[in-house]
Each structure stands twice: as C-alpha cells, then as structure tokens.
C-alpha cells in the first residue's frame, strides 16, 4: 500500500530532518511505499529510503515566477514526486484546472510520480452521489489518467482537516468509479487517523492513504504505517 504524509505548511527544515529520521527508523521492516511531502523550504538531501516529494512546483525549469520553485530546485535534491491538484491549492490559492493541467503535463514529461488529488466540496456532496461523480469527473479534464506514474488521491474537501470522514460505502463508491477511469493506485485522504485507518484501508479499491494532520507527528504516522503492515500480514 501507499502511505503518504502531506506535511503542508508545517515542520521547519530541522524539524523535518528529525521527522524523516524517525519515520526511516520505524519503516525499516515495513513493506509499505512511504512518501513524505515536506514544506518547500524543508526540502533537502535526505539520506533515506522513504520517497521525498514536493507539495507544489511551477511547471518551468527556472525563471521569473516570484515565490515559486522550478524543476532545477527539485533536481538539486533528486525529487521525482509531486502532489498536484490538492484542494488547498485549488480552493485557497485559486489554482485553476488550466494551471493544474500545465503542471501535470510538465511533470509528466519529466517522468515524475504524480499524486493527483480530486474531491468534492460539501455543497456538492449534499446534493447527490451523481453530482459528486460529475464534479470529480470534471477535475480530470485535460489529465492523462493512464499516465504510468500516476497515483490518484480522492480527498473530499469537507473531510480535510475537519475530523469528518465519508462513510466507508461512500469512499468505496467513489473509488469504484475511479477504477473505471484509471488503473492508477487510489488513495483516500481526509481526516485519516490512527483509529480509522484500518477500516479505510480495508475498503475495496483503496490502495493507500494520504494523511495530513495525523502525519505531522512521526509516531502517529508510524502507527498508521504499522496498521497497513498488519493488515497486509493478515
Ligand atoms: P488531513 O489532510 O489528514 O489533515 O485531513 C489530508 C490532506 O490534505 O491531504
């Protein structure tokens, strides 16, 4: 399974060093594919087997894009994994589907592993299941869903950082639908915690989780990885 930590705007570089060391130690005997996405300023040359990715980058090698980083900055640390389309970038930072597609195409061209996020806001979820599927369908506009290095993360906007989680049936329904669109591994994200991850990982067509708040603490993230390991043993 794929167990990914989105550290968002948290953990300084020195705190991230400590964090990755701890996660490295606890994953020594783990069979999970572990991915950690530190804050941009916390990227570094980490000596670890864990995959280190970036939460965002501009689709350019370098240039005049104030406040952004480009491919050159990722190459410095041999980073080949990127998160694209996260709801906080779509809804808080106003990233359009057009820009998202540009990023996707650029980093696909570079052979990056792309974790592509989709998910509906609450008002859509409250309307109907069909509306949810239509909303998610539109978030794939312009996206090559058969890209070989693609991972898809279903993250309902209203579940992110709120402690609210869809029913397991709702997760299953959306993931089943996603399998019709792509053969990429499918992650669920949104308020995944140590105490609900087992049930979520048992849902059909859930191939892993993308964790925010509960991954900020290395011990808690390690416990989540351990649950995945135990599930695979059984
Ligand atoms: P959360 O965040 O686990 O804090 O809900 C998940 C995410 O945004 O990827």
PDB file of C-alpha atoms and ligand atoms in Angstrom, residues 6 8 83 86-88 155 159-163 189-193 210-214, ligand 1:
ATOM      1  CA  UNK A   6       1.399  15.762   3.429  1.00  0.00           C
ATOM      2  CA  UNK A   8       1.674  21.172   4.397  1.00  0.00           C
ATOM      3  CA  UNK A  83       1.450  16.479  -5.486  1.00  0.00           C
ATOM      4  CA  UNK A  86      -4.626  19.419  -3.813  1.00  0.00           C
ATOM      5  CA  UNK A  87      -7.846  21.074  -2.646  1.00  0.00           C
ATOM      6  CA  UNK A  88      -5.979  23.719  -0.646  1.00  0.00           C
ATOM      7  CA  UNK A 155      -9.933  13.758  -0.868  1.00  0.00           C
ATOM      8  CA  UNK A 159     -13.158  15.945   5.116  1.00  0.00           C
ATOM      9  CA  UNK A 160      -9.741  17.615   5.016  1.00  0.00           C
ATOM     10  CA  UNK A 161      -8.573  18.717   8.441  1.00  0.00           C
ATOM     11  CA  UNK A 162     -12.101  18.575   9.840  1.00  0.00           C
ATOM     12  CA  UNK A 163     -12.245  15.204  11.571  1.00  0.00           C
ATOM     13  CA  UNK A 189      -7.351  11.324   2.072  1.00  0.00           C
ATOM     14  CA  UNK A 190      -9.245  13.497   4.544  1.00  0.00           C
ATOM     15  CA  UNK A 191      -9.076  13.122   8.327  1.00  0.00           C
ATOM     16  CA  UNK A 192      -7.311   9.768   8.209  1.00  0.00           C
ATOM     17  CA  UNK A 193      -6.224   8.930  11.776  1.00  0.00           C
ATOM     18  CA  UNK A 210      -2.784  10.486   2.075  1.00  0.00           C
ATOM     19  CA  UNK A 211      -2.506  11.848   5.600  1.00  0.00           C
ATOM     20  CA  UNK A 212      -2.226  15.459   6.766  1.00  0.00           C
ATOM     21  CA  UNK A 213      -2.776  16.350  10.447  1.00  0.00           C
ATOM     22  CA  UNK A 214      -2.265  12.823  11.794  1.00  0.00           C
TER      23      UNK A 214
HETATM   24  P1  LIG B   1      -5.941  15.806   6.826  1.00  0.00           P
HETATM   25  O1  LIG B   1      -5.327  16.319   5.441  1.00  0.00           O
HETATM   26  O2  LIG B   1      -5.439  14.430   7.056  1.00  0.00           O
HETATM   27  O3  LIG B   1      -5.455  16.801   7.860  1.00  0.00           O
HETATM   28  O4  LIG B   1      -7.426  15.843   6.690  1.00  0.00           O
HETATM   29  C1  LIG B   1      -5.249  15.474   4.334  1.00  0.00           C
HETATM   30  C2  LIG B   1      -4.714  16.197   3.134  1.00  0.00           C
HETATM   31  O5  LIG B   1      -4.971  17.386   2.973  1.00  0.00           O
HETATM   32  O6  LIG B   1      -4.000  15.596   2.307  1.00  0.00           O
END
